[in-house]
Structures are given as structure tokens and as C-alpha cells.
CSV table of C-alpha atoms and ligand atoms in Angstrom, one decimal:
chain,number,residue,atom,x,y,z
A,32,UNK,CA,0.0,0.0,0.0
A,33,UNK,CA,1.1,3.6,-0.5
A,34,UNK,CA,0.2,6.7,0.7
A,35,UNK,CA,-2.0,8.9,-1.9
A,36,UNK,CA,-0.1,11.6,-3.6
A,37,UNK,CA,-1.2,15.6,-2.6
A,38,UNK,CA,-2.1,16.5,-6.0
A,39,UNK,CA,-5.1,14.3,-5.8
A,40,UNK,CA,-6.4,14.8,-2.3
A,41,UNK,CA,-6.3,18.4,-2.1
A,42,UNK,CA,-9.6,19.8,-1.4
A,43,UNK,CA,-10.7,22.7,-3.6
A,44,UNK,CA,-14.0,24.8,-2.4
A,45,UNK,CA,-17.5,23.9,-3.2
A,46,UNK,CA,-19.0,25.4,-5.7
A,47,UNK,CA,-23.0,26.1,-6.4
A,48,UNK,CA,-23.5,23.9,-9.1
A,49,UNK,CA,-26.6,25.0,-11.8
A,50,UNK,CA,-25.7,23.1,-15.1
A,51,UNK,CA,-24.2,19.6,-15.3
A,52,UNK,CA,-22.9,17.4,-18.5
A,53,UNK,CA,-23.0,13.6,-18.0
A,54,UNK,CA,-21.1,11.8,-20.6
A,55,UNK,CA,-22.8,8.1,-21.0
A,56,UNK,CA,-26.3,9.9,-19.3
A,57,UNK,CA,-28.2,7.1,-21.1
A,58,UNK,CA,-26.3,4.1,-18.9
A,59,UNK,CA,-27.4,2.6,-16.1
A,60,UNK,CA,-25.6,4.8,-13.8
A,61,UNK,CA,-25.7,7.9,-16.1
A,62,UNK,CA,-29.3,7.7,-16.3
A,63,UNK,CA,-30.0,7.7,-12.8
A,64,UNK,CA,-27.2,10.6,-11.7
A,65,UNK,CA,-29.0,12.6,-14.5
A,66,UNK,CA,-32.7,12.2,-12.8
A,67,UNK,CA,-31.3,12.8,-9.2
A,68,UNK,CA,-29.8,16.1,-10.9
A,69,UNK,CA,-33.0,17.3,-12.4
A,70,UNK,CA,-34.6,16.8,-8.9
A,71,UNK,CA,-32.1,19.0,-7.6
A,72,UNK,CA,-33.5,21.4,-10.1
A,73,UNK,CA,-29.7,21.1,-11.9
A,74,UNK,CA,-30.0,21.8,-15.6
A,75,UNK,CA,-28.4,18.0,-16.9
A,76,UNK,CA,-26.9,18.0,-21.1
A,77,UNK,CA,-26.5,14.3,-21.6
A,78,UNK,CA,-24.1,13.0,-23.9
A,79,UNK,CA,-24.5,9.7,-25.5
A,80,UNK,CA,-23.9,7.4,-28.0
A,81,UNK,CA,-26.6,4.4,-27.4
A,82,UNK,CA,-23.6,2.0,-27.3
A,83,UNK,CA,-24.7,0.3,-24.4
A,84,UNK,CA,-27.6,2.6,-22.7
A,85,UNK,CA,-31.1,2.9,-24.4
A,86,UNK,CA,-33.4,6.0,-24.9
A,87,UNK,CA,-35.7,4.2,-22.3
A,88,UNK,CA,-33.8,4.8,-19.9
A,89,UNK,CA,-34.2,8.6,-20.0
A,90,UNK,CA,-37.3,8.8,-21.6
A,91,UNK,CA,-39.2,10.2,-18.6
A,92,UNK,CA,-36.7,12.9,-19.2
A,93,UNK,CA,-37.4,14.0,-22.5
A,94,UNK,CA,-39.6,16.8,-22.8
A,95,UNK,CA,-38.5,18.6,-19.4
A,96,UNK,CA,-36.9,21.9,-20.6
A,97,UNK,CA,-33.7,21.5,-17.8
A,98,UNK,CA,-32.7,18.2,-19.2
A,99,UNK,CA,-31.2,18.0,-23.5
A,100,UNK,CA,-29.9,14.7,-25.3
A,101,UNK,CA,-27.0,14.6,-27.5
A,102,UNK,CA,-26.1,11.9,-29.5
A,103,UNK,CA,-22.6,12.0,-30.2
A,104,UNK,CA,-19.4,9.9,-29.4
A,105,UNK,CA,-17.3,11.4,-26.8
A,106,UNK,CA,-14.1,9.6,-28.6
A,107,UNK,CA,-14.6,12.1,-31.3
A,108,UNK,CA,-15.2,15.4,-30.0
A,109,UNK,CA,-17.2,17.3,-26.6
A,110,UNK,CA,-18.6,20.3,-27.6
A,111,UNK,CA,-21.4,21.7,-25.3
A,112,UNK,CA,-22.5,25.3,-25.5
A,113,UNK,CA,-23.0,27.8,-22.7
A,114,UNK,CA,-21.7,27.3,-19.1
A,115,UNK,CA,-21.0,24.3,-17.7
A,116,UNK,CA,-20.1,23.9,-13.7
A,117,UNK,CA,-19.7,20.1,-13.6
A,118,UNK,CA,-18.8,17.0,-15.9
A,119,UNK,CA,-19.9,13.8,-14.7
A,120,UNK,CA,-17.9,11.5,-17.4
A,121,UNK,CA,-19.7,8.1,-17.1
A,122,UNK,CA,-19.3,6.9,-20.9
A,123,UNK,CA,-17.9,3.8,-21.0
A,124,UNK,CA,-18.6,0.4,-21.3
A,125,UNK,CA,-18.8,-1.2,-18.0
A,126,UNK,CA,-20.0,-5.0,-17.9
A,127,UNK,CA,-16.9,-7.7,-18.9
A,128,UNK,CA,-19.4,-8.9,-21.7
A,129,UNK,CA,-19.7,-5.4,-23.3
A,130,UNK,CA,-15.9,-4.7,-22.6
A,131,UNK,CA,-14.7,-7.7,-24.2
A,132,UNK,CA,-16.5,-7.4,-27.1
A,133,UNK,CA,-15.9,-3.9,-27.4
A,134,UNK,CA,-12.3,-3.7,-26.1
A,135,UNK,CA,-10.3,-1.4,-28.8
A,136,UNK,CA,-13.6,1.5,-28.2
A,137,UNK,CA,-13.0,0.7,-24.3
A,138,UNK,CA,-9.8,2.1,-24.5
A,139,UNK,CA,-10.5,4.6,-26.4
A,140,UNK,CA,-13.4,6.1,-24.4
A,141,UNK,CA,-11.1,5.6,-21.4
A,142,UNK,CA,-8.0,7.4,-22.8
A,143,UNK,CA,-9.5,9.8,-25.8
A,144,UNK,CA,-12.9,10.1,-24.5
A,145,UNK,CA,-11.3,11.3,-21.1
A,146,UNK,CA,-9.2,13.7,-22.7
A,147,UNK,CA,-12.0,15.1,-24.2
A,148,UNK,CA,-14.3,15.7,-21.3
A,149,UNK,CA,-11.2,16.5,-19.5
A,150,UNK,CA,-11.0,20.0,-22.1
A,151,UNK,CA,-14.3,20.3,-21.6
A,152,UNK,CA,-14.2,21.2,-17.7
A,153,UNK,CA,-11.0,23.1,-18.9
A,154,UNK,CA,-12.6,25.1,-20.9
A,155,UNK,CA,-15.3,25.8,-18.6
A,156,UNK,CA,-13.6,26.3,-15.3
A,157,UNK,CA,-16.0,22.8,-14.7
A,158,UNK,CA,-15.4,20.7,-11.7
A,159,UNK,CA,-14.7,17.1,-13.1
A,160,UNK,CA,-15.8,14.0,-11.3
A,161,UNK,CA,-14.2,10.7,-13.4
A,162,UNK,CA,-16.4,7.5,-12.7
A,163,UNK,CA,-13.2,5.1,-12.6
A,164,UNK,CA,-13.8,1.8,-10.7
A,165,UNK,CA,-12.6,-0.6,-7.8
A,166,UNK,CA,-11.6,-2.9,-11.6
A,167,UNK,CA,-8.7,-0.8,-10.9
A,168,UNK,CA,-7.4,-2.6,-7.9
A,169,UNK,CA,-8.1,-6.2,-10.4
A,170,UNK,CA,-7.5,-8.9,-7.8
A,171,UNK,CA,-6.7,-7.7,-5.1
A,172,UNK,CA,-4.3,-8.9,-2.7
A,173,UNK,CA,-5.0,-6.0,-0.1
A,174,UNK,CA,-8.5,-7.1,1.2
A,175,UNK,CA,-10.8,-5.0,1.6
A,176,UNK,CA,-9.2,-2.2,-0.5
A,177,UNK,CA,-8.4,1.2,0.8
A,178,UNK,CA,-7.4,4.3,-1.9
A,179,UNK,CA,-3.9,3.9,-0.7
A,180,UNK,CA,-3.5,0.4,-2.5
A,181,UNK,CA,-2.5,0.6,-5.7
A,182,UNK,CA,-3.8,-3.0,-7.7
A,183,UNK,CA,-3.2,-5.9,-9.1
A,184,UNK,CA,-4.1,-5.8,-12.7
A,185,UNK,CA,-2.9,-8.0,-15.4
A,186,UNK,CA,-2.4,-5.5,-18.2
A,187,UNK,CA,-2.4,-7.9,-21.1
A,188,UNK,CA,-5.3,-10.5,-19.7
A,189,UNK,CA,-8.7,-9.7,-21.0
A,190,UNK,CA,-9.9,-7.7,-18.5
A,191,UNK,CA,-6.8,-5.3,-19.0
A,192,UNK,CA,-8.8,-3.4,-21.7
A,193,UNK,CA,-11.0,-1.9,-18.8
A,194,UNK,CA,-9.0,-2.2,-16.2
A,195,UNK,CA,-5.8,-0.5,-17.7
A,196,UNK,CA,-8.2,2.0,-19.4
A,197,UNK,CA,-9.6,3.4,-16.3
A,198,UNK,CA,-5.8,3.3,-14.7
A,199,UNK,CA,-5.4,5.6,-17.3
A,200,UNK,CA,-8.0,8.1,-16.9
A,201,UNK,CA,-7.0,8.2,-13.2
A,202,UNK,CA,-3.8,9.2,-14.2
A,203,UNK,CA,-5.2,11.7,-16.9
A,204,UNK,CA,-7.5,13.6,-14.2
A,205,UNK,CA,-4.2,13.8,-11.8
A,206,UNK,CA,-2.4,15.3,-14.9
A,207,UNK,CA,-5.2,18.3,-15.6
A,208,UNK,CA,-5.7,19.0,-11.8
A,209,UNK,CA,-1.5,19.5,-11.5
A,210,UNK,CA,-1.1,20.9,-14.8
A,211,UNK,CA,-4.3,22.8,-15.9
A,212,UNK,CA,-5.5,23.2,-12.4
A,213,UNK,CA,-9.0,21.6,-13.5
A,214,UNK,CA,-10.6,21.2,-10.2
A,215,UNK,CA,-11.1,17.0,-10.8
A,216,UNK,CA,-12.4,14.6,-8.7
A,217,UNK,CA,-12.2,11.0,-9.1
A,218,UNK,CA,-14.4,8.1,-8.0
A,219,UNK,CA,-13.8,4.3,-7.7
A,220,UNK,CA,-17.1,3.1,-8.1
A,221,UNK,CA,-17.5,-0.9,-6.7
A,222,UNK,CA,-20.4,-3.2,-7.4
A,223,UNK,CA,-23.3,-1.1,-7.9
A,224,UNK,CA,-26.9,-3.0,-8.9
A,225,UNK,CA,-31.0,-1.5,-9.3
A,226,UNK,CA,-33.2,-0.6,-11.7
A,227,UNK,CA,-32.4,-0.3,-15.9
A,228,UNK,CA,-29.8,-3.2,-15.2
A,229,UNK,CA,-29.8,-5.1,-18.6
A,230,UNK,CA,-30.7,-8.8,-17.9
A,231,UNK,CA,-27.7,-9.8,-20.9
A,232,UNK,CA,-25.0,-7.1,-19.3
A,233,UNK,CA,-23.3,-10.8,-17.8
A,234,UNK,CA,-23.5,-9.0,-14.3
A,235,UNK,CA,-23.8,-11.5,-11.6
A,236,UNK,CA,-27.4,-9.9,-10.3
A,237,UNK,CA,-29.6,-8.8,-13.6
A,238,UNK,CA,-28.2,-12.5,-14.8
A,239,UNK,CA,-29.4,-14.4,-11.8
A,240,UNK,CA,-32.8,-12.4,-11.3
A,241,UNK,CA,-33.7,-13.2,-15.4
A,242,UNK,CA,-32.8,-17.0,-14.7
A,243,UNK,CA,-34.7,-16.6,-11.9
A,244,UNK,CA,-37.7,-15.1,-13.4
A,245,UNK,CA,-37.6,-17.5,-16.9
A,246,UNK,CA,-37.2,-20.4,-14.0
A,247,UNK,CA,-33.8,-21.4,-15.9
A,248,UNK,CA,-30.6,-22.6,-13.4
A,249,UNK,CA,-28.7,-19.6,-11.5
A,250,UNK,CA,-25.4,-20.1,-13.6
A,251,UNK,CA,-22.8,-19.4,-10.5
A,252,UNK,CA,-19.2,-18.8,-11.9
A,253,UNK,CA,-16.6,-21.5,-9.8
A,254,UNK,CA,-17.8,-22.6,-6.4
A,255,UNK,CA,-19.6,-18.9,-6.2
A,256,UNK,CA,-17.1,-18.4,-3.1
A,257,UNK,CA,-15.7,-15.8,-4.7
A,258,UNK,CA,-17.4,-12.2,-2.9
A,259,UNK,CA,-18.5,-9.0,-4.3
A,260,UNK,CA,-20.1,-6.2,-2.3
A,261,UNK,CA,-22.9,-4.8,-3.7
A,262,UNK,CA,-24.2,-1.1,-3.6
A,263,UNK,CA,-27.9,-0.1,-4.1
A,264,UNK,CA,-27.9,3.0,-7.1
A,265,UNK,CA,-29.4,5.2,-4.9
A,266,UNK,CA,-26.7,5.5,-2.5
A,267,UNK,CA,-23.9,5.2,-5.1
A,268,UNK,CA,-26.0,8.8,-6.9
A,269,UNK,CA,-25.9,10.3,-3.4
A,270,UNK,CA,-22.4,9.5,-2.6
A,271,UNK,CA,-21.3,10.3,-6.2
A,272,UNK,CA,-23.2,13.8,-6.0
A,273,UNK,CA,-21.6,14.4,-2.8
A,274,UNK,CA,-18.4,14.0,-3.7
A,275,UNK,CA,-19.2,16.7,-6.9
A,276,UNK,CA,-20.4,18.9,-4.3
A,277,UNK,CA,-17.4,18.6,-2.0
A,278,UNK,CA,-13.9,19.5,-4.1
A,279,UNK,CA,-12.3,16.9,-2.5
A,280,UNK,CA,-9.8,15.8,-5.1
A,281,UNK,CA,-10.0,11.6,-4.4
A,282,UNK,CA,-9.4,9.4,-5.7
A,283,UNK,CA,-12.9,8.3,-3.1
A,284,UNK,CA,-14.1,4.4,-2.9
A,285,UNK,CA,-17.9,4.3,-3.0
A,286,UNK,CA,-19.7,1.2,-2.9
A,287,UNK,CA,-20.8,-1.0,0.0
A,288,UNK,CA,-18.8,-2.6,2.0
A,289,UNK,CA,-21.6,-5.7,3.2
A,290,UNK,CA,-19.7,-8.5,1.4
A,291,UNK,CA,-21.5,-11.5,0.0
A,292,UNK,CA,-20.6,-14.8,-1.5
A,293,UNK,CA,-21.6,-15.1,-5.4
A,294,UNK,CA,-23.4,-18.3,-4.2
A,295,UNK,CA,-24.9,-16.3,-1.4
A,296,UNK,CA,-26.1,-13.5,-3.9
A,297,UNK,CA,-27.6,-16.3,-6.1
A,298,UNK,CA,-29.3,-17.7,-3.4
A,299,UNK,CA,-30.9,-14.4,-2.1
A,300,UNK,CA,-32.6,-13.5,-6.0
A,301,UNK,CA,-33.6,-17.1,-6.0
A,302,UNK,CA,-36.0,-16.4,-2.3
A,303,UNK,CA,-36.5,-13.1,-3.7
A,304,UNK,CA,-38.3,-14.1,-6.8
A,305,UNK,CA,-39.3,-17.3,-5.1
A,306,UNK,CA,-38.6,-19.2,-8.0
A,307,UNK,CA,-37.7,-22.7,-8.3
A,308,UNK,CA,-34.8,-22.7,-10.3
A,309,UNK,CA,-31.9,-24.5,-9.2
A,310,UNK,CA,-28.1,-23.4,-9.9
A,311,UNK,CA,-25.6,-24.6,-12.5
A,312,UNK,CA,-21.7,-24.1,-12.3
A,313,UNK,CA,-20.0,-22.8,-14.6
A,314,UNK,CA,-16.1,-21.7,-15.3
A,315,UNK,CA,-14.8,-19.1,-13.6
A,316,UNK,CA,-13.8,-16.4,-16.5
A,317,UNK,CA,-10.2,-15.5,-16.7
A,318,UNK,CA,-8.5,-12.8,-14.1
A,319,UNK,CA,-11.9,-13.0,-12.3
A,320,UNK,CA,-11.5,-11.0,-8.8
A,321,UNK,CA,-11.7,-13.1,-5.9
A,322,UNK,CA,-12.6,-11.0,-3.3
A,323,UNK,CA,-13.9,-7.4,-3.5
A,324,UNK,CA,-15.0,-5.1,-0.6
A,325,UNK,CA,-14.5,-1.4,-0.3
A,326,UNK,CA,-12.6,0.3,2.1
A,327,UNK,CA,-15.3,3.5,2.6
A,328,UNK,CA,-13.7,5.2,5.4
A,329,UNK,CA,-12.7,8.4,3.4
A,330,UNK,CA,-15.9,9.0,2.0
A,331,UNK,CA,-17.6,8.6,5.6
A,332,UNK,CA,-14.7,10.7,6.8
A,333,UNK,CA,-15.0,13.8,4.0
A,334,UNK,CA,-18.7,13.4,3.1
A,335,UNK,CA,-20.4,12.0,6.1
A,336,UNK,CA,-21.3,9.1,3.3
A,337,UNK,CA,-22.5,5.6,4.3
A,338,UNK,CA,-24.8,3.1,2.4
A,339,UNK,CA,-28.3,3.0,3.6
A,340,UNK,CA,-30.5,0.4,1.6
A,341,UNK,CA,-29.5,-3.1,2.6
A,342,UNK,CA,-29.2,-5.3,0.1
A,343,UNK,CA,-32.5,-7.6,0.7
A,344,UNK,CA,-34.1,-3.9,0.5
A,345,UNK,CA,-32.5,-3.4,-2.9
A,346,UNK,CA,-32.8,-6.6,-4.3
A,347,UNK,CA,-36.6,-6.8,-4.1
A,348,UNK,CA,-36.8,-3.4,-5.7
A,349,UNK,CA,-34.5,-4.5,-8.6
A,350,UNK,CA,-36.7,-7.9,-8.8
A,351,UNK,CA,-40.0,-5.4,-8.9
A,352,UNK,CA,-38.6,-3.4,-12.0
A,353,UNK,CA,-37.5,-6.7,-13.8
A,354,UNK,CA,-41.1,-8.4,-12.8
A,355,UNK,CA,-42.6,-5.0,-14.3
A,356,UNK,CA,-41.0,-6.6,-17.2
A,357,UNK,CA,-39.1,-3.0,-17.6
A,358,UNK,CA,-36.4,-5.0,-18.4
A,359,UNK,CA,-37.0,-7.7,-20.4
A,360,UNK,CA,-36.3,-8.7,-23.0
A,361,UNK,CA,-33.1,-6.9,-24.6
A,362,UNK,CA,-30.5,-8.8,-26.4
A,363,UNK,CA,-26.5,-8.2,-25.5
A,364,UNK,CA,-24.8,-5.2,-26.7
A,365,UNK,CA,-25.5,-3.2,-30.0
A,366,UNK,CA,-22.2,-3.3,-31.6
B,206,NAD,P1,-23.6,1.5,-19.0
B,206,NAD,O1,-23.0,0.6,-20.1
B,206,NAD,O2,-25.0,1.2,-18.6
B,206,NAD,O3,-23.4,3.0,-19.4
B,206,NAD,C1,-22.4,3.5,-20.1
B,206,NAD,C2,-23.0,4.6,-21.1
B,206,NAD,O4,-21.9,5.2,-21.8
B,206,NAD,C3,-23.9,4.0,-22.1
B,206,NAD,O5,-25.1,4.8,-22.1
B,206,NAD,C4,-23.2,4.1,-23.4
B,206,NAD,O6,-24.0,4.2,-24.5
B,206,NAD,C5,-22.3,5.3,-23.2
B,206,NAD,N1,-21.1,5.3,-24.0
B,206,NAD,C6,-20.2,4.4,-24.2
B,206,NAD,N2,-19.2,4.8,-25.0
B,206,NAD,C7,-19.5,6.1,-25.4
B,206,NAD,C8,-19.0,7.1,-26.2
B,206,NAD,N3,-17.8,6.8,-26.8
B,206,NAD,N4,-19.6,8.3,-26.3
B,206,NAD,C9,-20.7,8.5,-25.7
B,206,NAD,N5,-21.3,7.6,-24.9
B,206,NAD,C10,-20.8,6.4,-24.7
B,206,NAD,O7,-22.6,1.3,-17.8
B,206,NAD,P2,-22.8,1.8,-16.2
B,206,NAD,O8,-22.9,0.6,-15.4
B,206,NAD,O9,-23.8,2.8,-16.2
B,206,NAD,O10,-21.4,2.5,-16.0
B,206,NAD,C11,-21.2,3.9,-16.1
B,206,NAD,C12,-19.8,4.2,-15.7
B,206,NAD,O11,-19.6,3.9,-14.4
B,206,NAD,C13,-18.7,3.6,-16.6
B,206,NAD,O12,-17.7,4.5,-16.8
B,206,NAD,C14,-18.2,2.5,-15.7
B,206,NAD,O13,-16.9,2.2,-15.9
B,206,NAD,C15,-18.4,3.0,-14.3
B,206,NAD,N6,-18.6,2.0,-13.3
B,206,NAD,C16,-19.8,1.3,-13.2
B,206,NAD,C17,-19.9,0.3,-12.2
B,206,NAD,C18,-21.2,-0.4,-12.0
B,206,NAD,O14,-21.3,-1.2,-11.1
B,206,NAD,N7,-22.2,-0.2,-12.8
B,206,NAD,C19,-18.9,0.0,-11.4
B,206,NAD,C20,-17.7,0.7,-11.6
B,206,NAD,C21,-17.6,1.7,-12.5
């Protein structure tokens, strides 16, 4: 472990923030960060390419005057009129199964497309939040994972194309805060799972709660002893937006720290749906993490952040918006 370097930790002041640009607004993650801005009467400009988020997911947005679409490709330019006072760059593709089929655009969005909503809050006097992720600590041998460590990533495995791309972003925000003085903020985003989850993103949860629902087997990677702790969106938004609102520099682990078994999680969706499947076990993908589990301490420390749903809470809300069929059916990743 190693102590995090003062260019990235320096707190800057908080700023009133009035108009906000999320790159990859019509995500999972995006889409929710965009609604929790509009009901803090923030004026969101969402920029997105439909690679892996859908119009649906923002459709109860359309029409509101304080929230405008663009379709465009942040790996090819980020032009937004008028003032800006945060970017929120979220474009990426974030589920192994869109990243590995999608790995030369991964890197691109996370070294280019960075760059480019980097110039953005440069040219804007912006604050700059980067969504990075706790991929960058790949399998960990620090457990559970605190800023301070500094990974175990396998560069040239398949996961690398993610993993390496968001090591790279980090290092691309440090670079504009010390050299541009672009007030930046960084955020390792862990596990997060709830609503607009596509059931054929590969993620352990929408996976198991489609199986569930379609009473197929729960297909657990290994012995499903391997862990991952799981956030609910909602706290994820209101840690995420906290950290926007703060200056702190990061880079700031969010996520939950309530670690559970993959067998355990499959378990859980199967009594919350109260289906009858049964589970199947499958191989384990390559580089898969064994263990995962936030250290939080800074964010409770600086933000007075601290998950609140529990996960039995969350899941059943997730299985609600599946059941609604709001998520089914969709098929993979448009390429
Ligand atoms: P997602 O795939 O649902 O959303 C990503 C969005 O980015 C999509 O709407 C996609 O169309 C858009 N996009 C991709 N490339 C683009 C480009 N070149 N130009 C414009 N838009 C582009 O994924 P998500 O789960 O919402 O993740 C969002 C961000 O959070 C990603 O940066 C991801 O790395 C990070 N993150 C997510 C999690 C998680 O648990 N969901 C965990 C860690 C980090």
C-alpha cells in the first residue's frame, strides 16, 4: 500500500453547481445521476452514443426543458455550448461482456474520450468527477481495498482493456488538476446494482434475477465463493453527487462494504423471486477477482457518506422493476 499523492487529495471549495454534463447519461448509472440532478433542479446536457444505454432509460426525461440529449461519441469530440459547472464522465462500457467485445472502443473512451471531457471542464472552469472503478485494484491482494493500494491488474489479460483503461483516466485527471488546475475529482465506483440493469449485461445480479424469473438454473461462476459487495444506485447517486459537491480531489471508494458470497447473492434472487430454479456451475472467466469489498472510510470521513439500503431492500426493488417486465427482453450489446 502507498500513501496517496497531494495532487489528488487536495480539497478545492465547493461550488454552487446549476448546469451539469453527463457523458454516457443514457447508462445505467448515467441515467439515474441525470434524474437525481433534475430533482435537484440542476440543468443536466447528456451526452451519449446508445452504445450500451437505451433511450428508455431517459425517456421520462425527455420533454423537461432542464434536461437535452446529444447523440454523439465522446471519442470524437465534446462540444457543449454555454456554461457548464460540472462534468460527470460516465461513458464507458462497464459489464466484462460489453468490454470484451468492445475492447479497442474501451480504450478509447477511457483514454480519448477522457481527454475530451477532460478539455471540456478546462474550458469551462468545470469541476470534473471521473467514474473510474474498484476494476482498478483487479485482484486484489489488499482485502478489503483502501485508496492507498495501488492494484493488481494483469495488463495484457482480458480484463486489462478496462481495467488498464480506467488506470489511465486516473492518471489523466491527476495530470489536468496539476497541470491545468482543472478542479477534478475521481471516484472508484465498486459493485453497484437496481433498476435499468440489462438482464444480458453478464453482471452476476440482472443475470441471476432473469434466470430466476424464466425459471432457468442460477449459472454461478466456480464454487460462487468468490465475494462482491454490492451497492444499491441510490446510494452510489448520493455518494457520487456528494463527492461533486465537496472539491475533494479523491481518488474516493464508494460502494458497500456488506460483502456477500456469489453463491450467497444467487441464493438471495432465487427467495427473492421465489422461483424454483436450481443453480448450475460454470467456469470461472479468466482474471476474475476473488474478493472485493470497499474500504469507505474516506468517504464517511469527508462526506459523512454511508450506504443505507440493505441489500435484501435493494434486491426486491431490482426484482419489482425486472417483474414489471421494464427489463426484459433486450438482447446483449449493439455493436
Ligand atoms: P452502461 O453501459 O450502462 O453506461 C455507459 C454509457 O456510456 C452507455 O449509455 C453508453 O451508451 C455510453 N457510451 C459508451 N461509449 C460512449 C462514447 N464513446 N460516447 C458517448 N457515450 C458512450 O454502464 P454503467 O454501469 O452505467 O457504468 C457507467 C460508468 O460507471 C462507466 O464509466 C463504468 O466504468 C463506471 N462503473 C460502473 C460500475 C457499475 O457497477 N455499474 C462499477 C464501476 C464503475
Amino acid at each position: 500500500m502507498n500513501p496517496t499523492t497531494d495532487a489528488t487529495t487536495t480539497a478545492g471549495a465547493a461550488r454552487p453547481i446549476r448546469r451539469a454534463v453527463v457523458t454516457g447519461g443514457a447508462g445505467f448509472l448515467g441515467s439515474h445521476l441525470c434524474t437525481e440532478l433534475r430533482r435537484r433542479e440542476v440543468e443536466v446536457v447528456c451526452l451519449d452514443n446508445f452504445l450500451t444505454g437505451s433511450a428508455a432509460n431517459i425517456e421520462h426525461l425527455v420533454g423537461d426543458p432542464g434536461f437535452r440529449l446529444v447523440q454523439c461519441d465522446v471519442t470524437d469530440y465534446v462540444h457543449v455550448p454555454g456554461d457548464v459547472d460540472l462534468v460527470l464522465h460516465f461513458a464507458s462500457p462497464a459489464s466484462p461482456i460489453d468490454y470484451l467485445k468492445l475492447p479497442i472502443h474501451t480504450l478509447k473512451v477511457g483514454s480519448i474520450g477522457t481527454h475530451h471531457a477532460l478539455g471540456l471542464a478546462k474550458d469551462k472552469g468545470a469541476r470534473f468527477v471521473l467514474a473510474s472503478t474498484s476494476e482498478v485494484y483487479g485482484d486484489p491482494q489488499v482485502h478489503p481495498q483502501p485508496e492507498s493500494y495501488w492494484g493488481h491488474v494483469n495488463p495484457v489479460g482480458p480484463r486489462g482493456v478496462y481495467d488498464e483503461a480506467k488506470r489511465f483516466a486516473e492518471a489523466l485527471t491527476v495530470a489536468y488538476r496539476a497541470e491545468h488546475g482543472v478542479d477534478t475529482a475521481i471516484v472508484r465506483i465498486f459493485n453497484t446494482f437496481g433498476p435499468r440493469m440489462r438482464p444480458f449485461d453478464g453482471r452476476a445480479i440482472p443475470t441471476f434475477i432473469r434466470q430466476a424469473l424464466a425459471g432457468e438454473p442460477l449459472t454461478v461462476a466456480g464454487d460462487g465463493a468468490q465475494t462482491r459487495s454490492v451497492c444499491y444506485v441510490s446510494d452510489l447517486v448520493r455518494g457520487i453527487l456528494a463527492l461533486a459537491g465537496s472539491g475533494h480531489g479523491g481518488p474516493m471508494n464508494i460502494g458497500n462494504p456488506h460483502e456477500l458470497s456469489v453463491l450467497q447473492i444467487a441464493r438471495d434472487v432465487i427467495a427473492a423471486t421465489g422461483s424454483s430454479s436450481g443453480l448450475e456451475f460454470v467456469e470461472r472467466p479468466v482474471d476474475d477477482p476473488m474478493v472485493r469489498r470497499p474500504d469507505t472510510t474516506l468517504a464517511t470521513e469527508v462526506l459523512g457518506w454511508t450506504p443505507e439500503v440493505p441489500w435484501t431492500q435493494g434486491l426486491e426493488r431490482t426484482v419489482e422493476w425486472f417483474r414489471e417486465g421494464a427489463g426484459l427482453p433486450q438482447a446483449g450489446v449493439r455493436a
